[in-house]
């Protein structure tokens, strides 16, 4: 199979293209022999750091598949979605501030969670 078939397609955009994109579309490259580098200071800084170590982007190419590093990309910002929250007032300063989904989904009718039931002073 083609090892590049799953790779992200990136492109440099110009000023007239900006209205088609948001900040959440901006990527930063992870160095590798196939990474498309930006045309800005980020590229200069990354190349300078590589040069300080005697490397360039082709240094990441290797005939042995496990050592071949084509690079990749990360979004610089992500937008949270499908998030819920609730305001909780704690009566005891030793209460957990964050409960796991397991604890929340297994609360009994009396309000006790599995963690409370299984705590050292909870009997299990």
PDB file of C-alpha atoms in Angstrom:
ATOM      1  CA  UNK A   1       0.000   0.000   0.000  1.00  0.00           C
ATOM      2  CA  UNK A   2       1.069   3.597  -0.531  1.00  0.00           C
ATOM      3  CA  UNK A   3       2.500   4.929   2.730  1.00  0.00           C
ATOM      4  CA  UNK A   4       1.547   8.488   1.725  1.00  0.00           C
ATOM      5  CA  UNK A   5      -2.138   7.690   1.138  1.00  0.00           C
ATOM      6  CA  UNK A   6      -3.030   8.673   4.725  1.00  0.00           C
ATOM      7  CA  UNK A   7      -0.922  11.841   4.770  1.00  0.00           C
ATOM      8  CA  UNK A   8      -2.464  15.265   5.202  1.00  0.00           C
ATOM      9  CA  UNK A   9      -2.626  17.437   2.097  1.00  0.00           C
ATOM     10  CA  UNK A  10      -1.235  20.889   2.818  1.00  0.00           C
ATOM     11  CA  UNK A  11      -0.849  24.005   0.751  1.00  0.00           C
ATOM     12  CA  UNK A  12       0.467  27.497   1.130  1.00  0.00           C
ATOM     13  CA  UNK A  13      -2.314  30.049   1.007  1.00  0.00           C
ATOM     14  CA  UNK A  14      -2.214  33.639  -0.169  1.00  0.00           C
ATOM     15  CA  UNK A  15      -3.986  36.734   1.086  1.00  0.00           C
ATOM     16  CA  UNK A  16      -6.934  36.275  -1.261  1.00  0.00           C
ATOM     17  CA  UNK A  17      -7.485  32.714   0.060  1.00  0.00           C
ATOM     18  CA  UNK A  18      -7.733  33.760   3.727  1.00  0.00           C
ATOM     19  CA  UNK A  19     -11.522  34.087   3.769  1.00  0.00           C
ATOM     20  CA  UNK A  20     -11.804  30.368   2.949  1.00  0.00           C
ATOM     21  CA  UNK A  21      -9.881  29.299   6.069  1.00  0.00           C
ATOM     22  CA  UNK A  22      -9.883  29.827   9.827  1.00  0.00           C
ATOM     23  CA  UNK A  23      -7.132  29.773  12.430  1.00  0.00           C
ATOM     24  CA  UNK A  24      -8.167  26.153  13.112  1.00  0.00           C
ATOM     25  CA  UNK A  25      -6.923  25.180   9.629  1.00  0.00           C
ATOM     26  CA  UNK A  26      -3.354  26.378  10.294  1.00  0.00           C
ATOM     27  CA  UNK A  27      -0.774  23.602  10.617  1.00  0.00           C
ATOM     28  CA  UNK A  28       2.783  23.495  11.888  1.00  0.00           C
ATOM     29  CA  UNK A  29       5.077  20.934  10.285  1.00  0.00           C
ATOM     30  CA  UNK A  30       6.904  18.164  12.085  1.00  0.00           C
ATOM     31  CA  UNK A  31      10.306  17.871  10.397  1.00  0.00           C
ATOM     32  CA  UNK A  32      10.710  15.073   7.886  1.00  0.00           C
ATOM     33  CA  UNK A  33      11.846  14.466   4.322  1.00  0.00           C
ATOM     34  CA  UNK A  34       8.344  14.987   2.887  1.00  0.00           C
ATOM     35  CA  UNK A  35       7.188  17.891   5.063  1.00  0.00           C
ATOM     36  CA  UNK A  36       6.007  20.970   3.214  1.00  0.00           C
ATOM     37  CA  UNK A  37       7.579  23.831   5.103  1.00  0.00           C
ATOM     38  CA  UNK A  38       5.907  27.241   5.478  1.00  0.00           C
ATOM     39  CA  UNK A  39       7.276  30.287   3.694  1.00  0.00           C
ATOM     40  CA  UNK A  40       7.938  32.217   6.898  1.00  0.00           C
ATOM     41  CA  UNK A  41      10.182  32.467   9.966  1.00  0.00           C
ATOM     42  CA  UNK A  42       9.038  29.045  11.209  1.00  0.00           C
ATOM     43  CA  UNK A  43      10.890  27.382   8.338  1.00  0.00           C
ATOM     44  CA  UNK A  44      13.999  29.482   8.964  1.00  0.00           C
ATOM     45  CA  UNK A  45      14.057  28.605  12.659  1.00  0.00           C
ATOM     46  CA  UNK A  46      13.487  24.878  12.035  1.00  0.00           C
ATOM     47  CA  UNK A  47      16.173  24.725   9.339  1.00  0.00           C
ATOM     48  CA  UNK A  48      18.630  26.621  11.560  1.00  0.00           C
ATOM     49  CA  UNK A  49      18.103  24.156  14.412  1.00  0.00           C
ATOM     50  CA  UNK A  50      18.573  21.195  12.064  1.00  0.00           C
ATOM     51  CA  UNK A  51      21.761  22.726  10.649  1.00  0.00           C
ATOM     52  CA  UNK A  52      23.145  23.224  14.180  1.00  0.00           C
ATOM     53  CA  UNK A  53      22.943  19.438  14.521  1.00  0.00           C
ATOM     54  CA  UNK A  54      24.360  18.715  11.077  1.00  0.00           C
ATOM     55  CA  UNK A  55      20.965  17.757   9.645  1.00  0.00           C
ATOM     56  CA  UNK A  56      18.599  18.800   6.872  1.00  0.00           C
ATOM     57  CA  UNK A  57      15.188  17.464   5.855  1.00  0.00           C
ATOM     58  CA  UNK A  58      16.745  14.730   3.710  1.00  0.00           C
ATOM     59  CA  UNK A  59      18.497  13.420   6.843  1.00  0.00           C
ATOM     60  CA  UNK A  60      15.145  11.930   7.840  1.00  0.00           C
ATOM     61  CA  UNK A  61      15.044   9.622   4.803  1.00  0.00           C
ATOM     62  CA  UNK A  62      16.087   6.008   5.400  1.00  0.00           C
ATOM     63  CA  UNK A  63      15.778   2.823   3.341  1.00  0.00           C
ATOM     64  CA  UNK A  64      14.712   0.951   6.469  1.00  0.00           C
ATOM     65  CA  UNK A  65      10.985   1.673   6.819  1.00  0.00           C
ATOM     66  CA  UNK A  66      11.030   1.860  10.636  1.00  0.00           C
ATOM     67  CA  UNK A  67      13.688   4.605  10.525  1.00  0.00           C
ATOM     68  CA  UNK A  68      12.218   6.585   7.610  1.00  0.00           C
ATOM     69  CA  UNK A  69      10.666   9.808   8.906  1.00  0.00           C
ATOM     70  CA  UNK A  70       8.519  11.578   6.324  1.00  0.00           C
ATOM     71  CA  UNK A  71       7.332  14.168   8.850  1.00  0.00           C
ATOM     72  CA  UNK A  72       3.808  15.275   9.553  1.00  0.00           C
ATOM     73  CA  UNK A  73       1.679  18.170  10.719  1.00  0.00           C
ATOM     74  CA  UNK A  74      -0.127  19.346  13.824  1.00  0.00           C
ATOM     75  CA  UNK A  75      -2.908  21.899  14.051  1.00  0.00           C
ATOM     76  CA  UNK A  76      -1.717  24.911  16.025  1.00  0.00           C
ATOM     77  CA  UNK A  77      -5.183  25.275  17.595  1.00  0.00           C
ATOM     78  CA  UNK A  78      -8.104  22.935  18.020  1.00  0.00           C
ATOM     79  CA  UNK A  79     -11.681  23.735  18.897  1.00  0.00           C
ATOM     80  CA  UNK A  80     -13.340  21.652  21.568  1.00  0.00           C
ATOM     81  CA  UNK A  81     -16.661  20.122  20.603  1.00  0.00           C
ATOM     82  CA  UNK A  82     -19.241  17.957  22.309  1.00  0.00           C
ATOM     83  CA  UNK A  83     -18.173  19.246  25.732  1.00  0.00           C
ATOM     84  CA  UNK A  84     -20.354  19.373  28.809  1.00  0.00           C
ATOM     85  CA  UNK A  85     -19.846  20.835  32.245  1.00  0.00           C
ATOM     86  CA  UNK A  86     -21.603  21.423  35.508  1.00  0.00           C
ATOM     87  CA  UNK A  87     -20.925  23.575  38.529  1.00  0.00           C
ATOM     88  CA  UNK A  88     -20.264  21.521  41.671  1.00  0.00           C
ATOM     89  CA  UNK A  89     -20.067  22.857  45.200  1.00  0.00           C
ATOM     90  CA  UNK A  90     -17.904  20.726  47.478  1.00  0.00           C
ATOM     91  CA  UNK A  91     -18.776  20.326  51.140  1.00  0.00           C
ATOM     92  CA  UNK A  92     -15.470  18.676  52.038  1.00  0.00           C
ATOM     93  CA  UNK A  93     -12.079  20.096  50.988  1.00  0.00           C
ATOM     94  CA  UNK A  94     -10.760  16.542  50.530  1.00  0.00           C
ATOM     95  CA  UNK A  95     -13.376  15.707  47.838  1.00  0.00           C
ATOM     96  CA  UNK A  96     -12.045  14.888  44.381  1.00  0.00           C
ATOM     97  CA  UNK A  97     -12.254  17.858  42.053  1.00  0.00           C
ATOM     98  CA  UNK A  98     -12.549  15.690  38.959  1.00  0.00           C
ATOM     99  CA  UNK A  99     -14.520  12.465  38.739  1.00  0.00           C
ATOM    100  CA  UNK A 100     -14.022   9.862  36.038  1.00  0.00           C
ATOM    101  CA  UNK A 101     -16.799   8.905  33.643  1.00  0.00           C
ATOM    102  CA  UNK A 102     -16.947   5.536  35.414  1.00  0.00           C
ATOM    103  CA  UNK A 103     -17.567   7.214  38.747  1.00  0.00           C
ATOM    104  CA  UNK A 104     -20.209   9.528  37.315  1.00  0.00           C
ATOM    105  CA  UNK A 105     -22.003   6.790  35.385  1.00  0.00           C
ATOM    106  CA  UNK A 106     -22.075   4.367  38.315  1.00  0.00           C
ATOM    107  CA  UNK A 107     -23.512   6.609  40.986  1.00  0.00           C
ATOM    108  CA  UNK A 108     -26.168   4.868  43.011  1.00  0.00           C
ATOM    109  CA  UNK A 109     -29.549   6.374  43.810  1.00  0.00           C
ATOM    110  CA  UNK A 110     -28.206   7.473  47.191  1.00  0.00           C
ATOM    111  CA  UNK A 111     -25.484   9.469  45.434  1.00  0.00           C
ATOM    112  CA  UNK A 112     -22.606   7.217  46.430  1.00  0.00           C
ATOM    113  CA  UNK A 113     -20.147   6.465  43.662  1.00  0.00           C
ATOM    114  CA  UNK A 114     -18.141   3.253  43.292  1.00  0.00           C
ATOM    115  CA  UNK A 115     -15.080   5.113  44.515  1.00  0.00           C
ATOM    116  CA  UNK A 116     -16.802   6.092  47.746  1.00  0.00           C
ATOM    117  CA  UNK A 117     -18.131   2.576  48.241  1.00  0.00           C
ATOM    118  CA  UNK A 118     -14.665   1.123  47.555  1.00  0.00           C
ATOM    119  CA  UNK A 119     -12.749   3.617  49.692  1.00  0.00           C
ATOM    120  CA  UNK A 120     -10.827   2.342  52.729  1.00  0.00           C
ATOM    121  CA  UNK A 121     -13.456   3.677  55.100  1.00  0.00           C
ATOM    122  CA  UNK A 122     -16.319   2.703  52.755  1.00  0.00           C
ATOM    123  CA  UNK A 123     -16.373  -0.962  53.563  1.00  0.00           C
ATOM    124  CA  UNK A 124     -14.986  -2.755  50.462  1.00  0.00           C
TER     125      UNK A 124
END
